[in-house]
PDB file of C-alpha atoms in Angstrom:
ATOM      1  CA  UNK A   1       6.339  27.495  16.361  1.00 64.00           C
ATOM      2  CA  UNK A   2       7.576  31.385  15.688  1.00 59.00           C
ATOM      3  CA  UNK A   3      10.444  32.844  14.164  1.00 58.00           C
ATOM      4  CA  UNK A   4      11.228  35.990  14.447  1.00 56.00           C
ATOM      5  CA  UNK A   5       7.351  37.029  15.940  1.00 62.00           C
ATOM      6  CA  UNK A   6       6.268  35.742  11.894  1.00 69.00           C
ATOM      7  CA  UNK A   7       4.117  32.398  13.614  1.00 77.00           C
ATOM      8  CA  UNK A   8       4.188  29.136  11.362  1.00 81.00           C
ATOM      9  CA  UNK A   9       1.183  26.514  12.024  1.00 86.00           C
ATOM     10  CA  UNK A  10       1.887  22.926  10.953  1.00 90.00           C
ATOM     11  CA  UNK A  11      -0.763  20.396  10.471  1.00 89.00           C
ATOM     12  CA  UNK A  12       1.161  17.304  11.622  1.00 93.00           C
ATOM     13  CA  UNK A  13       4.630  16.516  12.141  1.00 94.00           C
ATOM     14  CA  UNK A  14       5.893  12.481  12.222  1.00 95.00           C
ATOM     15  CA  UNK A  15       8.738  11.711  13.358  1.00 96.00           C
ATOM     16  CA  UNK A  16      10.256   8.687  12.317  1.00 96.00           C
ATOM     17  CA  UNK A  17      13.342   7.076  12.530  1.00 96.00           C
ATOM     18  CA  UNK A  18      14.554   7.769   8.873  1.00 97.00           C
ATOM     19  CA  UNK A  19      12.694  11.355   8.106  1.00 97.00           C
ATOM     20  CA  UNK A  20      10.085  13.396   9.144  1.00 97.00           C
ATOM     21  CA  UNK A  21       6.950  14.160   8.155  1.00 97.00           C
ATOM     22  CA  UNK A  22       5.847  17.022   7.522  1.00 97.00           C
ATOM     23  CA  UNK A  23       1.469  17.457   6.790  1.00 96.00           C
ATOM     24  CA  UNK A  24      -0.368  20.252   5.293  1.00 94.00           C
ATOM     25  CA  UNK A  25      -3.743  18.412   5.745  1.00 93.00           C
ATOM     26  CA  UNK A  26      -6.626  20.134   3.161  1.00 93.00           C
ATOM     27  CA  UNK A  27     -10.941  19.382   2.905  1.00 90.00           C
ATOM     28  CA  UNK A  28     -11.464  20.294  -0.503  1.00 92.00           C
ATOM     29  CA  UNK A  29     -13.800  18.218  -2.593  1.00 90.00           C
ATOM     30  CA  UNK A  30     -13.884  17.849  -6.597  1.00 92.00           C
ATOM     31  CA  UNK A  31     -11.395  17.189  -9.188  1.00 95.00           C
ATOM     32  CA  UNK A  32      -8.427  18.911  -8.216  1.00 95.00           C
ATOM     33  CA  UNK A  33      -5.673  20.365 -10.129  1.00 95.00           C
ATOM     34  CA  UNK A  34      -2.400  22.556 -10.573  1.00 95.00           C
ATOM     35  CA  UNK A  35      -0.848  24.690 -13.305  1.00 94.00           C
ATOM     36  CA  UNK A  36       2.634  25.267 -11.834  1.00 91.00           C
ATOM     37  CA  UNK A  37       3.187  27.418 -14.892  1.00 91.00           C
ATOM     38  CA  UNK A  38       0.893  29.541 -13.257  1.00 91.00           C
ATOM     39  CA  UNK A  39       1.186  28.441  -9.737  1.00 91.00           C
ATOM     40  CA  UNK A  40      -2.640  27.645  -9.592  1.00 94.00           C
ATOM     41  CA  UNK A  41      -4.655  25.361  -7.684  1.00 95.00           C
ATOM     42  CA  UNK A  42      -7.903  24.537  -8.917  1.00 95.00           C
ATOM     43  CA  UNK A  43     -10.968  22.499  -8.860  1.00 94.00           C
ATOM     44  CA  UNK A  44     -14.104  21.339 -10.560  1.00 93.00           C
ATOM     45  CA  UNK A  45     -17.125  20.786  -8.528  1.00 89.00           C
ATOM     46  CA  UNK A  46     -19.716  18.358  -9.025  1.00 84.00           C
ATOM     47  CA  UNK A  47     -21.842  21.015 -11.308  1.00 86.00           C
ATOM     48  CA  UNK A  48     -18.879  21.310 -13.421  1.00 89.00           C
ATOM     49  CA  UNK A  49     -18.013  25.623 -11.977  1.00 91.00           C
ATOM     50  CA  UNK A  50     -13.983  25.733 -11.645  1.00 92.00           C
ATOM     51  CA  UNK A  51     -12.996  27.323  -8.421  1.00 92.00           C
ATOM     52  CA  UNK A  52      -9.278  28.683  -7.634  1.00 92.00           C
ATOM     53  CA  UNK A  53      -7.860  28.338  -4.423  1.00 91.00           C
ATOM     54  CA  UNK A  54      -4.910  29.920  -2.877  1.00 91.00           C
ATOM     55  CA  UNK A  55      -1.598  27.751  -3.766  1.00 93.00           C
ATOM     56  CA  UNK A  56      -1.207  25.217  -1.136  1.00 94.00           C
ATOM     57  CA  UNK A  57       2.075  23.983  -2.202  1.00 95.00           C
ATOM     58  CA  UNK A  58       3.364  27.684  -1.524  1.00 93.00           C
ATOM     59  CA  UNK A  59       2.477  27.196   2.035  1.00 92.00           C
ATOM     60  CA  UNK A  60       3.707  23.811   2.177  1.00 95.00           C
ATOM     61  CA  UNK A  61       6.965  24.563   0.919  1.00 94.00           C
ATOM     62  CA  UNK A  62       7.203  27.849   3.469  1.00 93.00           C
ATOM     63  CA  UNK A  63       7.067  25.034   6.282  1.00 94.00           C
ATOM     64  CA  UNK A  64       9.275  23.419   5.189  1.00 96.00           C
ATOM     65  CA  UNK A  65      11.848  25.776   4.532  1.00 94.00           C
ATOM     66  CA  UNK A  66      11.444  27.076   8.126  1.00 93.00           C
ATOM     67  CA  UNK A  67      11.637  23.511   9.459  1.00 95.00           C
ATOM     68  CA  UNK A  68      14.892  22.821   7.604  1.00 95.00           C
ATOM     69  CA  UNK A  69      16.300  25.722   8.797  1.00 93.00           C
ATOM     70  CA  UNK A  70      15.407  25.663  12.204  1.00 93.00           C
ATOM     71  CA  UNK A  71      16.676  22.472  12.452  1.00 95.00           C
ATOM     72  CA  UNK A  72      20.355  22.894  10.692  1.00 94.00           C
ATOM     73  CA  UNK A  73      20.910  26.380  12.927  1.00 92.00           C
ATOM     74  CA  UNK A  74      20.660  23.548  15.964  1.00 93.00           C
ATOM     75  CA  UNK A  75      22.539  20.992  14.055  1.00 95.00           C
ATOM     76  CA  UNK A  76      19.941  18.546  13.604  1.00 96.00           C
ATOM     77  CA  UNK A  77      20.292  16.740   9.765  1.00 95.00           C
ATOM     78  CA  UNK A  78      17.728  14.276   9.348  1.00 97.00           C
ATOM     79  CA  UNK A  79      15.326  14.134   5.690  1.00 97.00           C
ATOM     80  CA  UNK A  80      12.164  16.202   5.454  1.00 97.00           C
ATOM     81  CA  UNK A  81       9.383  15.267   3.396  1.00 98.00           C
ATOM     82  CA  UNK A  82       6.699  17.745   2.631  1.00 97.00           C
ATOM     83  CA  UNK A  83       3.436  16.570   1.587  1.00 97.00           C
ATOM     84  CA  UNK A  84       0.157  17.672   1.101  1.00 97.00           C
ATOM     85  CA  UNK A  85      -2.654  15.141   1.985  1.00 96.00           C
ATOM     86  CA  UNK A  86      -6.644  15.644   1.192  1.00 95.00           C
ATOM     87  CA  UNK A  87      -8.706  14.364   4.028  1.00 92.00           C
ATOM     88  CA  UNK A  88     -12.065  14.353   1.540  1.00 88.00           C
ATOM     89  CA  UNK A  89     -11.377  10.762   0.226  1.00 80.00           C
ATOM     90  CA  UNK A  90     -14.291  10.915  -2.506  1.00 84.00           C
ATOM     91  CA  UNK A  91     -11.890  13.447  -4.557  1.00 91.00           C
ATOM     92  CA  UNK A  92     -10.708  12.983  -7.239  1.00 94.00           C
ATOM     93  CA  UNK A  93      -6.433  15.001  -8.301  1.00 95.00           C
ATOM     94  CA  UNK A  94      -6.150  15.103 -12.134  1.00 95.00           C
ATOM     95  CA  UNK A  95      -3.077  13.953 -13.970  1.00 95.00           C
ATOM     96  CA  UNK A  96      -1.449  16.914 -13.832  1.00 94.00           C
ATOM     97  CA  UNK A  97      -1.043  16.371  -9.558  1.00 95.00           C
ATOM     98  CA  UNK A  98       1.259  13.243 -11.017  1.00 93.00           C
ATOM     99  CA  UNK A  99       4.794  15.415 -10.030  1.00 93.00           C
ATOM    100  CA  UNK A 100       3.351  17.417  -6.816  1.00 95.00           C
ATOM    101  CA  UNK A 101       3.484  16.452  -3.407  1.00 96.00           C
ATOM    102  CA  UNK A 102      -0.170  15.387  -2.916  1.00 96.00           C
ATOM    103  CA  UNK A 103      -2.567  12.651  -2.250  1.00 96.00           C
ATOM    104  CA  UNK A 104      -5.756  11.333  -1.095  1.00 94.00           C
ATOM    105  CA  UNK A 105      -5.790  10.456   2.499  1.00 93.00           C
ATOM    106  CA  UNK A 106      -6.991   6.756   1.968  1.00 93.00           C
ATOM    107  CA  UNK A 107      -2.951   6.667   0.152  1.00 94.00           C
ATOM    108  CA  UNK A 108      -1.199   7.732   3.251  1.00 94.00           C
ATOM    109  CA  UNK A 109      -0.494   4.018   4.256  1.00 94.00           C
ATOM    110  CA  UNK A 110       0.801   3.063   0.962  1.00 96.00           C
ATOM    111  CA  UNK A 111       2.945   6.264   0.944  1.00 96.00           C
ATOM    112  CA  UNK A 112       4.998   5.705   4.581  1.00 96.00           C
ATOM    113  CA  UNK A 113       5.749   2.279   3.025  1.00 96.00           C
ATOM    114  CA  UNK A 114       7.213   4.180  -0.151  1.00 96.00           C
ATOM    115  CA  UNK A 115       8.867   6.521   2.074  1.00 97.00           C
ATOM    116  CA  UNK A 116      10.833   3.752   4.320  1.00 96.00           C
ATOM    117  CA  UNK A 117      11.833   2.218   1.280  1.00 96.00           C
ATOM    118  CA  UNK A 118      13.257   5.705  -0.390  1.00 97.00           C
ATOM    119  CA  UNK A 119      15.102   6.308   3.122  1.00 97.00           C
ATOM    120  CA  UNK A 120      17.443   3.442   3.790  1.00 94.00           C
ATOM    121  CA  UNK A 121      18.902   5.189   6.538  1.00 96.00           C
ATOM    122  CA  UNK A 122      18.423   4.915  10.214  1.00 96.00           C
ATOM    123  CA  UNK A 123      18.763   7.319  12.664  1.00 97.00           C
ATOM    124  CA  UNK A 124      19.008   6.555  16.817  1.00 96.00           C
ATOM    125  CA  UNK A 125      15.807   7.260  18.860  1.00 96.00           C
ATOM    126  CA  UNK A 126      17.910   9.673  21.286  1.00 96.00           C
ATOM    127  CA  UNK A 127      18.105  11.620  18.070  1.00 97.00           C
ATOM    128  CA  UNK A 128      14.877  11.683  17.012  1.00 97.00           C
ATOM    129  CA  UNK A 129      14.025  12.299  20.477  1.00 96.00           C
ATOM    130  CA  UNK A 130      15.870  15.252  20.520  1.00 97.00           C
ATOM    131  CA  UNK A 131      14.925  16.590  17.854  1.00 96.00           C
ATOM    132  CA  UNK A 132      11.027  16.054  18.620  1.00 95.00           C
ATOM    133  CA  UNK A 133      12.069  17.867  22.199  1.00 95.00           C
ATOM    134  CA  UNK A 134      13.407  20.544  20.223  1.00 94.00           C
ATOM    135  CA  UNK A 135      10.488  21.140  17.892  1.00 93.00           C
ATOM    136  CA  UNK A 136       8.028  21.211  20.732  1.00 91.00           C
ATOM    137  CA  UNK A 137       9.961  23.330  23.023  1.00 90.00           C
ATOM    138  CA  UNK A 138       9.858  26.358  20.226  1.00 88.00           C
ATOM    139  CA  UNK A 139       5.751  25.663  19.716  1.00 83.00           C
ATOM    140  CA  UNK A 140       3.986  27.965  21.305  1.00 79.00           C
ATOM    141  CA  UNK A 141       0.013  27.502  22.848  1.00 72.00           C
ATOM    142  CA  UNK A 142      -2.793  29.853  22.641  1.00 68.00           C
ATOM    143  CA  UNK A 143      -5.748  30.001  24.560  1.00 67.00           C
ATOM    144  CA  UNK A 144      -8.659  29.376  22.453  1.00 61.00           C
ATOM    145  CA  UNK A 145     -11.616  31.709  22.624  1.00 64.00           C
ATOM    146  CA  UNK A 146     -14.067  29.497  23.624  1.00 64.00           C
ATOM    147  CA  UNK A 147     -17.363  31.872  23.584  1.00 68.00           C
ATOM    148  CA  UNK A 148     -18.887  32.326  20.248  1.00 68.00           C
ATOM    149  CA  UNK A 149     -21.849  34.492  19.575  1.00 75.00           C
ATOM    150  CA  UNK A 150     -25.118  31.963  17.899  1.00 74.00           C
ATOM    151  CA  UNK A 151     -25.793  34.947  16.009  1.00 77.00           C
ATOM    152  CA  UNK A 152     -22.361  34.462  14.232  1.00 80.00           C
ATOM    153  CA  UNK A 153     -22.609  31.071  13.596  1.00 83.00           C
ATOM    154  CA  UNK A 154     -23.621  29.253   9.757  1.00 85.00           C
ATOM    155  CA  UNK A 155     -27.458  28.523   9.749  1.00 87.00           C
ATOM    156  CA  UNK A 156     -28.631  25.445   8.077  1.00 91.00           C
ATOM    157  CA  UNK A 157     -27.839  21.806   7.070  1.00 93.00           C
ATOM    158  CA  UNK A 158     -24.865  22.295   4.889  1.00 91.00           C
ATOM    159  CA  UNK A 159     -23.974  19.921   2.153  1.00 91.00           C
ATOM    160  CA  UNK A 160     -20.970  17.649   2.871  1.00 87.00           C
ATOM    161  CA  UNK A 161     -20.162  16.644  -1.117  1.00 85.00           C
ATOM    162  CA  UNK A 162     -20.105  20.449  -1.886  1.00 86.00           C
ATOM    163  CA  UNK A 163     -17.155  21.175   1.173  1.00 82.00           C
ATOM    164  CA  UNK A 164     -20.402  22.262   3.663  1.00 85.00           C
ATOM    165  CA  UNK A 165     -20.663  25.645   1.315  1.00 85.00           C
ATOM    166  CA  UNK A 166     -24.098  25.048   0.212  1.00 89.00           C
ATOM    167  CA  UNK A 167     -27.503  24.849   2.543  1.00 92.00           C
ATOM    168  CA  UNK A 168     -29.564  21.891   1.935  1.00 93.00           C
ATOM    169  CA  UNK A 169     -33.367  21.726   1.900  1.00 91.00           C
ATOM    170  CA  UNK A 170     -35.558  19.202   3.350  1.00 90.00           C
ATOM    171  CA  UNK A 171     -37.579  17.654   0.845  1.00 85.00           C
ATOM    172  CA  UNK A 172     -39.164  13.752   0.701  1.00 82.00           C
ATOM    173  CA  UNK A 173     -38.176  12.479   4.236  1.00 85.00           C
ATOM    174  CA  UNK A 174     -34.214  13.439   3.151  1.00 88.00           C
ATOM    175  CA  UNK A 175     -31.937  16.655   2.847  1.00 91.00           C
ATOM    176  CA  UNK A 176     -31.259  17.564  -0.936  1.00 92.00           C
ATOM    177  CA  UNK A 177     -28.440  19.992  -2.201  1.00 92.00           C
ATOM    178  CA  UNK A 178     -29.683  22.391  -4.724  1.00 92.00           C
ATOM    179  CA  UNK A 179     -26.254  22.951  -5.761  1.00 90.00           C
ATOM    180  CA  UNK A 180     -24.758  19.245  -6.569  1.00 90.00           C
ATOM    181  CA  UNK A 181     -28.595  17.222  -6.597  1.00 89.00           C
ATOM    182  CA  UNK A 182     -27.388  14.491  -4.039  1.00 89.00           C
ATOM    183  CA  UNK A 183     -29.037  13.678  -0.725  1.00 89.00           C
ATOM    184  CA  UNK A 184     -27.496  13.359   2.687  1.00 85.00           C
ATOM    185  CA  UNK A 185     -29.550  11.931   5.304  1.00 80.00           C
ATOM    186  CA  UNK A 186     -26.662  11.980   7.401  1.00 85.00           C
ATOM    187  CA  UNK A 187     -26.023  15.479   6.609  1.00 89.00           C
ATOM    188  CA  UNK A 188     -28.946  16.162   9.218  1.00 92.00           C
ATOM    189  CA  UNK A 189     -26.717  13.834  12.054  1.00 91.00           C
ATOM    190  CA  UNK A 190     -23.589  16.230  11.353  1.00 90.00           C
ATOM    191  CA  UNK A 191     -25.419  19.274  11.596  1.00 92.00           C
ATOM    192  CA  UNK A 192     -27.164  18.144  15.129  1.00 92.00           C
ATOM    193  CA  UNK A 193     -23.327  17.083  16.337  1.00 91.00           C
ATOM    194  CA  UNK A 194     -22.102  20.984  15.495  1.00 90.00           C
ATOM    195  CA  UNK A 195     -25.300  22.264  17.523  1.00 90.00           C
ATOM    196  CA  UNK A 196     -24.011  20.031  20.567  1.00 89.00           C
ATOM    197  CA  UNK A 197     -20.595  21.272  20.205  1.00 86.00           C
ATOM    198  CA  UNK A 198     -20.726  24.715  19.594  1.00 84.00           C
ATOM    199  CA  UNK A 199     -24.528  25.537  21.119  1.00 86.00           C
ATOM    200  CA  UNK A 200     -25.527  22.695  23.969  1.00 87.00           C
ATOM    201  CA  UNK A 201     -26.985  18.992  24.435  1.00 90.00           C
ATOM    202  CA  UNK A 202     -30.101  20.097  24.554  1.00 92.00           C
ATOM    203  CA  UNK A 203     -32.468  21.738  21.400  1.00 93.00           C
ATOM    204  CA  UNK A 204     -36.073  21.926  20.811  1.00 94.00           C
ATOM    205  CA  UNK A 205     -38.407  22.356  18.142  1.00 94.00           C
ATOM    206  CA  UNK A 206     -37.570  26.239  17.668  1.00 93.00           C
ATOM    207  CA  UNK A 207     -34.600  25.960  17.992  1.00 93.00           C
ATOM    208  CA  UNK A 208     -34.250  22.979  15.653  1.00 94.00           C
ATOM    209  CA  UNK A 209     -36.186  24.836  12.977  1.00 93.00           C
ATOM    210  CA  UNK A 210     -33.777  27.947  13.363  1.00 91.00           C
ATOM    211  CA  UNK A 211     -31.408  25.766  13.143  1.00 91.00           C
ATOM    212  CA  UNK A 212     -31.870  23.455  10.379  1.00 92.00           C
ATOM    213  CA  UNK A 213     -33.890  25.840   8.369  1.00 90.00           C
ATOM    214  CA  UNK A 214     -36.975  23.558   8.666  1.00 91.00           C
ATOM    215  CA  UNK A 215     -40.203  26.149   8.297  1.00 89.00           C
ATOM    216  CA  UNK A 216     -42.672  23.618   9.339  1.00 92.00           C
ATOM    217  CA  UNK A 217     -43.338  22.632  13.082  1.00 93.00           C
ATOM    218  CA  UNK A 218     -44.922  20.166  12.439  1.00 92.00           C
ATOM    219  CA  UNK A 219     -42.596  18.456  10.396  1.00 92.00           C
ATOM    220  CA  UNK A 220     -39.453  19.408  12.715  1.00 93.00           C
ATOM    221  CA  UNK A 221     -41.531  17.277  15.390  1.00 93.00           C
ATOM    222  CA  UNK A 222     -41.420  14.184  12.695  1.00 91.00           C
ATOM    223  CA  UNK A 223     -37.732  14.760  12.132  1.00 91.00           C
ATOM    224  CA  UNK A 224     -37.323  14.829  16.263  1.00 91.00           C
ATOM    225  CA  UNK A 225     -38.941  11.838  16.834  1.00 91.00           C
ATOM    226  CA  UNK A 226     -36.991   9.666  13.967  1.00 87.00           C
TER     227      UNK A 226
END
């Protein structure tokens, strides 16, 4: 959606008879915390290191302000609920997040039930459809550039627990992360899925070794056979 040539990329809008849910979705592992005074969003990784992230709440409320203004300009008045959803279900929310609009994805059903209890007024479905149709009419779709050079892609079996930033090593018939020390047999399947989507449906021994970082031709043959 564009306002004065500035694009607003909203992840998800859920239209209900009682409210509109504006959801921003993130995929962040670790222990997530927030300092409202400094407006600093951070996480503690499995190895104990702290990393700071751009404040997603600022992004969320920019979208909330924009959507509120957009609807009011056309005479649409309905509660809009902004929420940040972390899609990594094994992340942990620090107690500093209690007053912030953030949940883990497994809490979404309970959150929706709570909101239905909180917002009692029901709006006619024709009114909701009018809002939906207007918002969609403001949406701009861009053609994706479907060509990606294979040389620009990140190689290796990437660790899901480290948000796919660490490259895993193959040892003792599985892949192990040098950062969090976790093993994950399914990480290879994710890597091959990415190869299928980004490169193609067929892979030989040489391509497999280049893509996964497995150096031994014999080891690659055994993995492929399995």
